[in-house]
Short mmCIF file of C-alpha atoms and ligand atoms in Angstrom, two decimals:
data_model
loop_
_atom_site.label_atom_id
_atom_site.label_comp_id
_atom_site.label_asym_id
_atom_site.label_seq_id
_atom_site.Cartn_x
_atom_site.Cartn_y
_atom_site.Cartn_z
CA MET A 1 144.97 104.13 91.91
CA THR A 2 142.17 104.50 89.73
CA ALA A 3 138.82 104.64 91.82
CA ARG A 4 136.24 101.31 91.99
CA MET A 5 133.21 103.09 90.03
CA ILE A 6 130.39 102.64 92.73
CA ASP A 7 127.37 101.42 90.02
CA GLY A 8 124.06 102.96 91.47
CA LYS A 9 122.11 101.61 88.39
CA ALA A 10 123.11 98.21 88.33
CA LEU A 11 122.45 98.40 92.11
CA ALA A 12 119.14 99.58 92.29
CA GLU A 13 118.10 97.41 89.24
CA GLU A 14 119.04 94.72 91.54
CA LEU A 15 117.05 96.06 93.79
CA ARG A 16 113.76 96.71 92.48
CA GLN A 17 114.15 93.05 91.29
CA GLY A 18 113.48 92.07 94.78
CA PHE A 19 110.89 94.68 95.76
CA LYS A 20 108.69 93.29 93.02
CA ALA A 21 108.30 89.52 94.89
CA ARG A 22 107.14 92.03 98.26
CA VAL A 23 104.91 94.02 95.66
CA ALA A 24 103.39 91.33 94.63
CA ALA A 25 102.13 89.42 98.01
CA LEU A 26 100.49 93.20 99.55
CA ALA A 27 98.49 93.11 95.98
CA ALA A 28 98.01 89.48 96.90
CA LYS A 29 96.28 90.40 99.79
CA GLY A 30 94.00 93.01 98.39
CA LYS A 31 96.85 95.35 99.80
CA LYS A 32 98.66 96.63 96.77
CA PRO A 33 101.20 99.75 97.91
CA GLY A 34 99.95 103.05 96.07
CA LEU A 35 102.39 106.00 95.62
CA ALA A 36 100.66 109.74 94.84
CA VAL A 37 103.04 112.40 93.88
CA ILE A 38 102.02 115.80 93.52
CA LEU A 39 103.89 118.30 91.17
CA VAL A 40 102.99 122.31 91.05
CA GLY A 41 104.24 123.91 88.37
CA ALA A 42 105.40 123.10 84.97
CA ASP A 43 109.84 122.61 86.15
CA PRO A 44 111.38 120.87 83.39
CA ALA A 45 113.53 118.87 85.27
CA SER A 46 110.74 118.33 88.09
CA GLU A 47 108.01 117.11 85.37
CA VAL A 48 110.90 114.12 84.52
CA TYR A 49 111.67 113.54 88.03
CA VAL A 50 108.50 112.81 88.57
CA ARG A 51 107.20 110.49 85.58
CA ASN A 52 109.96 108.75 86.59
CA LYS A 53 109.37 108.29 90.59
CA VAL A 54 105.29 107.29 88.51
CA ASN A 55 107.03 105.02 86.31
CA GLY A 56 109.32 103.18 88.72
CA CYS A 57 106.30 102.07 90.69
CA LEU A 58 104.54 100.54 87.71
CA ALA A 59 107.14 98.58 86.50
CA ILE A 60 107.33 96.73 89.53
CA GLY A 61 103.54 96.52 90.51
CA MET A 62 103.09 99.53 92.27
CA HIS A 63 99.73 101.32 92.06
CA SER A 64 100.65 105.25 91.62
CA GLU A 65 98.71 109.02 90.84
CA LYS A 66 100.14 111.26 89.26
CA ILE A 67 98.85 115.06 91.17
CA VAL A 68 98.86 118.35 89.06
CA TYR A 69 98.94 121.80 89.67
CA ASP A 70 99.77 124.83 87.82
CA ALA A 71 102.11 127.00 89.33
CA ASP A 72 99.29 129.61 90.71
CA VAL A 73 96.83 127.18 92.30
CA ASP A 74 95.66 128.25 95.77
CA GLN A 75 98.14 125.99 99.25
CA GLN A 76 94.37 125.16 100.69
CA VAL A 77 92.92 123.21 97.14
CA VAL A 78 96.42 121.35 98.08
CA LEU A 79 95.93 120.96 101.51
CA ASP A 80 93.32 119.68 100.86
CA ARG A 81 94.57 116.84 98.63
CA ILE A 82 96.48 115.25 100.99
CA ALA A 83 94.06 115.75 103.28
CA ALA A 84 92.14 113.27 100.98
CA LEU A 85 95.00 111.26 100.55
CA ASN A 86 95.49 110.49 103.93
CA THR A 87 92.65 108.75 104.85
CA ASP A 88 92.73 107.48 100.98
CA PRO A 89 93.27 103.31 101.85
CA ALA A 90 94.82 102.72 97.96
CA ILE A 91 97.39 105.19 98.84
CA HIS A 92 100.58 104.38 101.63
CA GLY A 93 102.83 106.95 100.37
CA ILE A 94 102.66 110.47 99.66
CA LEU A 95 105.38 113.15 97.46
CA VAL A 96 105.20 116.39 97.51
CA GLN A 97 108.00 117.30 94.93
CA LEU A 98 109.61 119.92 95.68
CA PRO A 99 110.69 123.18 95.56
CA LEU A 100 107.18 124.40 95.82
CA PRO A 101 106.02 128.03 93.89
CA ALA A 102 106.83 130.87 95.70
CA HIS A 103 103.61 131.43 98.07
CA PHE A 104 103.60 128.47 99.47
CA ASP A 105 104.50 127.49 102.20
CA GLU A 106 106.93 124.29 102.27
CA SER A 107 106.84 123.14 105.74
CA LYS A 108 102.88 123.28 106.00
CA VAL A 109 101.82 121.55 103.21
CA LEU A 110 104.78 119.01 104.24
CA GLU A 111 103.56 119.00 107.66
CA ALA A 112 100.32 118.73 106.28
CA ILE A 113 101.56 114.61 105.25
CA ALA A 114 100.33 111.72 107.52
CA ALA A 115 103.63 110.77 108.69
CA GLU A 116 103.34 107.12 108.11
CA LYS A 117 102.77 107.97 104.48
CA ASP A 118 105.87 109.87 104.60
CA VAL A 119 107.34 108.44 102.20
CA ASP A 120 110.34 111.37 101.81
CA GLY A 121 110.76 111.40 105.14
CA PHE A 122 110.48 115.46 105.47
CA HIS A 123 108.25 115.61 108.06
CA ALA A 124 109.17 117.17 111.82
CA GLU A 125 108.23 114.14 113.23
CA ASN A 126 110.07 111.88 110.70
CA VAL A 127 113.59 113.90 111.46
CA GLY A 128 113.23 113.48 115.06
CA ALA A 129 113.21 109.78 114.87
CA LEU A 130 116.34 109.89 112.44
CA ALA A 131 117.63 112.68 114.65
CA GLN A 132 117.25 110.37 117.36
CA GLY A 133 118.26 107.33 115.88
CA ASN A 134 115.05 105.76 115.17
CA PRO A 135 113.79 106.43 111.66
CA ARG A 136 110.87 105.85 110.40
CA PHE A 137 111.35 107.03 107.08
CA ILE A 138 114.41 107.62 105.65
CA PRO A 139 115.24 110.43 102.62
CA CYS A 140 115.55 108.83 99.88
CA THR A 141 118.55 110.35 98.19
CA PRO A 142 120.62 109.60 101.77
CA TYR A 143 119.04 106.63 102.31
CA GLY A 144 119.83 105.80 98.54
CA VAL A 145 123.45 106.53 99.58
CA MET A 146 123.66 104.20 102.77
CA LYS A 147 122.60 101.23 100.77
CA MET A 148 125.87 101.99 97.88
CA PHE A 149 127.80 102.26 101.31
CA GLU A 150 127.09 98.84 102.26
CA GLN A 151 126.99 97.14 99.07
CA GLY A 152 130.70 98.77 98.31
CA GLY A 153 131.98 97.09 101.56
CA VAL A 154 132.29 100.67 103.59
CA ASP A 155 132.61 100.30 107.66
CA LEU A 156 131.88 103.86 108.16
CA ALA A 157 132.40 103.89 112.46
CA GLY A 158 134.95 105.63 112.99
CA LYS A 159 135.68 107.31 109.39
CA GLU A 160 136.19 111.11 109.02
CA ALA A 161 132.98 111.85 106.85
CA VAL A 162 132.46 115.55 105.02
CA VAL A 163 129.23 116.24 103.64
CA ILE A 164 129.06 119.71 101.52
CA GLY A 165 125.77 121.30 101.96
CA ARG A 166 123.36 122.11 104.17
CA SER A 167 120.15 120.65 102.26
CA ASN A 168 116.85 119.75 104.10
CA ILE A 169 116.41 116.92 100.96
CA VAL A 170 120.43 115.67 101.69
CA GLY A 171 123.23 117.27 103.13
CA LYS A 172 121.15 117.54 107.01
CA PRO A 173 119.85 113.85 107.36
CA MET A 174 122.69 112.68 105.22
CA ALA A 175 124.79 113.63 108.20
CA LEU A 176 122.73 111.81 110.76
CA LEU A 177 123.30 109.35 108.89
CA LEU A 178 126.40 108.91 108.88
CA ILE A 179 126.32 109.86 112.86
CA ASN A 180 123.81 106.97 113.55
CA ALA A 181 126.81 105.27 111.91
CA GLY A 182 129.33 106.04 113.73
CA ALA A 183 131.27 108.13 111.74
CA THR A 184 132.75 111.60 112.64
CA VAL A 185 130.55 114.60 110.88
CA THR A 186 131.49 117.51 109.17
CA VAL A 187 128.51 118.85 107.80
CA CYS A 188 129.96 122.69 104.93
CA ASN A 189 128.74 124.44 102.46
CA SER A 190 129.41 126.50 99.39
CA ARG A 191 130.69 129.56 101.75
CA THR A 192 132.57 127.40 104.10
CA ARG A 193 135.96 128.61 104.12
CA ASP A 194 139.33 126.41 103.09
CA LEU A 195 137.23 123.84 102.12
CA ALA A 196 139.79 122.16 100.75
CA ALA A 197 141.33 122.19 104.55
CA HIS A 198 138.21 119.92 105.39
CA THR A 199 137.93 117.43 102.64
CA ARG A 200 141.61 116.39 102.66
CA ARG A 201 140.83 114.62 106.22
CA ALA A 202 138.09 112.49 104.75
CA ASP A 203 137.95 109.10 103.99
CA ILE A 204 134.57 110.42 103.24
CA VAL A 205 132.65 112.86 100.75
CA VAL A 206 129.88 113.74 100.53
CA ALA A 207 129.56 116.42 97.36
CA ALA A 208 125.72 117.65 97.47
CA VAL A 209 126.26 121.64 96.88
CA GLY A 210 125.36 121.46 93.40
CA LYS A 211 127.38 123.19 91.85
CA PRO A 212 129.39 121.79 88.74
CA LYS A 213 133.12 120.57 89.76
CA PHE A 214 133.22 122.12 92.53
CA VAL A 215 135.30 119.50 94.01
CA THR A 216 138.35 118.51 92.37
CA GLY A 217 140.99 115.32 92.77
CA ASP A 218 143.71 117.90 94.51
CA MET A 219 140.43 118.20 97.29
CA LEU A 220 140.62 114.73 98.28
CA LYS A 221 142.77 112.21 100.48
CA PRO A 222 144.14 109.06 98.67
CA GLY A 223 141.54 106.30 99.46
CA ALA A 224 138.57 108.49 99.65
CA VAL A 225 135.06 107.07 99.11
CA VAL A 226 132.91 109.69 96.96
CA ILE A 227 129.73 110.02 96.67
CA ASP A 228 128.18 112.48 94.04
CA VAL A 229 124.86 113.55 94.47
CA GLY A 230 124.48 117.08 92.39
CA ILE A 231 123.59 116.78 89.15
CA ASN A 232 123.63 119.78 87.07
CA ARG A 233 123.28 120.43 83.42
CA LEU A 234 125.73 122.04 81.87
CA LEU A 235 125.19 125.54 80.38
CA GLU A 236 128.37 126.38 78.34
CA GLY A 237 131.82 124.51 76.57
CA PRO A 238 131.68 121.82 74.64
CA ASP A 239 129.84 119.46 76.83
CA ALA A 240 127.02 122.18 76.90
CA GLY A 241 123.20 120.59 77.52
CA LYS A 242 125.34 117.13 78.77
CA LEU A 243 124.56 116.60 82.48
CA CYS A 244 127.53 116.57 85.28
CA GLY A 245 127.68 116.25 88.52
CA ASP A 246 129.17 118.23 91.57
CA VAL A 247 132.61 116.39 91.39
CA ASP A 248 135.23 116.79 88.30
CA THR A 249 135.07 113.18 87.79
CA ALA A 250 137.93 112.94 85.25
CA GLY A 251 140.37 114.52 87.79
CA CYS A 252 139.04 111.96 90.48
CA LEU A 253 140.00 109.04 89.13
CA ASP A 254 143.62 108.72 90.44
CA VAL A 255 143.03 109.61 94.30
CA ALA A 256 139.68 108.37 95.01
CA GLY A 257 139.59 104.30 96.32
CA GLN A 258 135.97 104.68 95.42
CA ILE A 259 133.25 107.03 93.60
CA THR A 260 129.50 107.25 92.10
CA PRO A 261 129.21 108.17 88.42
CA VAL A 262 126.73 110.69 87.31
CA PRO A 263 124.73 110.05 85.52
CA GLY A 264 124.31 106.33 87.16
CA GLY A 265 124.73 107.15 90.25
CA VAL A 266 122.95 108.63 93.04
CA GLY A 267 120.49 109.81 90.89
CA PRO A 268 118.22 105.96 90.26
CA MET A 269 119.13 105.04 94.22
CA THR A 270 116.82 107.94 95.01
CA ILE A 271 114.17 106.38 93.14
CA THR A 272 114.65 103.45 94.25
CA MET A 273 114.58 104.04 97.84
CA LEU A 274 111.27 105.76 97.66
CA LEU A 275 110.43 102.70 96.20
CA ALA A 276 111.40 100.35 99.20
CA ASN A 277 109.30 103.37 101.61
CA THR A 278 106.41 102.39 100.22
CA ILE A 279 106.40 99.40 100.60
CA GLU A 280 107.17 99.39 103.74
CA ALA A 281 104.73 102.02 104.64
CA ALA A 282 102.35 99.65 103.10
CA GLU A 283 103.82 96.11 104.61
CA ARG A 284 103.28 98.02 107.97
CA GLU A 285 100.06 99.04 107.33
CA ALA A 286 98.93 94.97 106.69
CA GLY A 287 100.68 94.46 109.71
CA ILE A 288 103.84 92.43 107.61
CA ARG A 289 106.57 95.00 109.84
N1 LIG B 301 112.95 117.71 95.29
C1 LIG B 301 114.87 116.61 94.88
N2 LIG B 301 114.56 115.98 95.49
C2 LIG B 301 113.62 115.61 95.92
C3 LIG B 301 113.10 114.21 97.08
O1 LIG B 301 113.50 114.04 96.81
N3 LIG B 301 111.82 114.80 97.27
C4 LIG B 301 110.97 115.36 96.90
N4 LIG B 301 109.88 115.67 97.13
N5 LIG B 301 111.17 116.99 96.19
C5 LIG B 301 112.38 117.11 96.17
#
């Protein structure tokens, strides 16, 4: 068997094309969707993500503001800026890029964002709504993964799903979405004993553990759908400097039924769903939804 590649780049592009008309309709009413992105510090990976988020907005006619602070900025300065953005009519979505420097209280910052502008879906109110099965904003990466299942014709009801990773950004919301879709869900992590015993039972494996090539072909059930959320930069060996996921893709191709590549898989979908959430926030504010 050779696994079908799930092309996240193509799906992202198709969805973004479809967003343009919704953005134009809002702009015609004087309600162009706007996203504010706050970056604290100069983490190189975060800088790239933030640039891609802002450019993704601009490419489909949205408004976007990038707000950058030095790593040693006082937390109150950021909280005050969030308070101003909460009442800014040009801004429908507010995103604080994570991780924040160590002197920040991450939950305090995330809770300061108005729930109706929390396009990351990280505010406790939005996490609670997702847990109850009535999501308002779905965190962008797992939302993108759900779109990929939809596009790949993967019916989740009754399936065995294993999520590797328990982060607030990916693992936990991914598990909630799979539960809501009727899957039987096991949440593992890098320290799970006999991880392969779990993954070998799984029809669906979502790897979001942050360890290069952590999932190998011998850990999979034949025909499994494998979603690779990892983005790791290899530091040594012949491929040093290249990006690699949490899955040994080449070694899984003969076993998996469908698999996402890195790059070009989940990555482009994350920003696409951020755009979707921001447009939806603007539509709600305009009374369209
Ligand atoms: N850092 C890594 N992924 C994300 C994300 O989806 N949102 C934010 N705000 N920070 C991140």
